[in-house]
Amino acid sequence: MQVKDIEPADEITTIEGLPATVGKDLHPMQQAWLDHDVSQCGYCQPGQIMAAVAKVKQAHAEGREITDADLDELRNICRCGTYSRIREAMKAGAEDM
Ligand code: FES
């Protein structure tokens, strides 16, 4: 979905609102990010986490778990090069979603 496709009645979840979607202090994906010490400068991390959650939800909606092919589809840029930790955290976070 692109921003231009958002309708007035659509609900938007931000990184700050993500924990409320699971009724906890942290969403499982946020906890996985901490457990895997993913962040360096942190600039890209909210977008990385939101993309990871969306990708896992997409896979679950299709009745399956995420695969390496799903991880390869993520196009968020991290100038610090945290990609290997992102992949590990995403797999771990997906297990608790
Ligand atoms: Fe620095 Fe991703 S953690 S840009």
XYZ file of C-alpha atoms and ligand atoms in Angstrom:
101
model
C 0.000 0.000 0.000
C 1.217 3.487 -0.762
C 0.471 6.616 1.277
C -1.751 7.898 -1.529
C -3.982 4.842 -1.038
C -4.781 5.592 2.607
C -8.440 6.400 3.217
C -9.739 8.633 6.063
C -11.189 5.649 7.933
C -8.023 3.544 7.652
C -6.174 2.766 10.876
C -2.439 3.469 11.000
C -0.133 1.899 13.582
C 3.154 3.627 14.353
C 6.180 2.174 16.138
C 4.960 3.924 19.301
C 1.563 2.235 19.026
C 2.887 -1.217 18.191
C 2.949 -2.548 21.797
C -0.720 -1.653 22.241
C -1.592 -4.034 19.409
C -0.541 -6.923 21.678
C -1.403 -5.352 25.036
C 2.174 -5.476 26.328
C 5.011 -3.051 27.050
C 6.796 -4.263 23.906
C 5.626 -6.030 20.762
C 7.347 -9.439 20.270
C 9.269 -8.006 17.319
C 10.548 -5.106 19.431
C 11.624 -7.578 22.133
C 13.412 -9.686 19.527
C 15.234 -6.545 18.330
C 16.469 -5.937 21.853
C 17.340 -9.600 22.437
C 19.440 -9.640 19.249
C 20.989 -6.220 19.916
C 20.096 -5.152 16.383
C 20.368 -1.378 16.524
C 23.527 0.598 15.947
C 22.704 4.274 15.299
C 18.994 3.423 15.370
C 18.005 5.731 12.522
C 16.409 3.020 10.396
C 15.136 0.769 13.146
C 11.496 1.883 13.505
C 11.009 1.305 9.792
C 12.817 -2.023 9.925
C 10.624 -3.253 12.778
C 7.393 -2.085 11.167
C 8.397 -3.723 7.866
C 9.235 -6.943 9.718
C 5.865 -6.994 11.492
C 4.036 -6.324 8.226
C 5.951 -9.088 6.446
C 5.190 -11.621 9.187
C 1.505 -10.622 9.225
C 1.408 -11.009 5.442
C 2.859 -14.514 5.679
C 0.449 -15.489 8.459
C -2.494 -14.165 6.410
C -1.330 -16.512 3.661
C -1.336 -19.380 6.179
C 2.410 -19.855 6.427
C 5.512 -18.821 8.346
C 8.105 -16.382 6.982
C 10.855 -17.758 4.796
C 14.269 -16.538 3.692
C 12.561 -15.422 0.465
C 10.330 -13.116 2.541
C 13.373 -11.678 4.277
C 14.998 -11.097 0.883
C 12.003 -8.985 -0.172
C 12.580 -6.357 2.517
C 14.067 -3.250 0.907
C 14.633 -0.991 3.932
C 18.131 0.449 3.885
C 20.385 0.341 6.959
C 23.493 2.451 6.532
C 25.024 0.693 9.568
C 24.708 -2.698 7.876
C 22.741 -4.506 10.584
C 21.104 -6.815 8.056
C 22.274 -10.124 9.517
C 20.969 -9.191 12.986
C 17.726 -7.891 11.462
C 17.157 -11.272 9.808
C 17.815 -13.185 13.025
C 15.602 -10.891 15.084
C 12.840 -11.081 12.530
C 12.826 -14.878 12.645
C 12.775 -14.811 16.458
C 10.060 -12.164 16.628
C 7.930 -14.071 14.135
C 7.937 -17.119 16.418
C 6.110 -15.111 19.114
C 3.607 -13.397 16.830
Fe 22.006 2.821 11.718
Fe 20.280 1.162 10.572
S 21.063 1.094 12.610
S 20.984 3.049 9.811
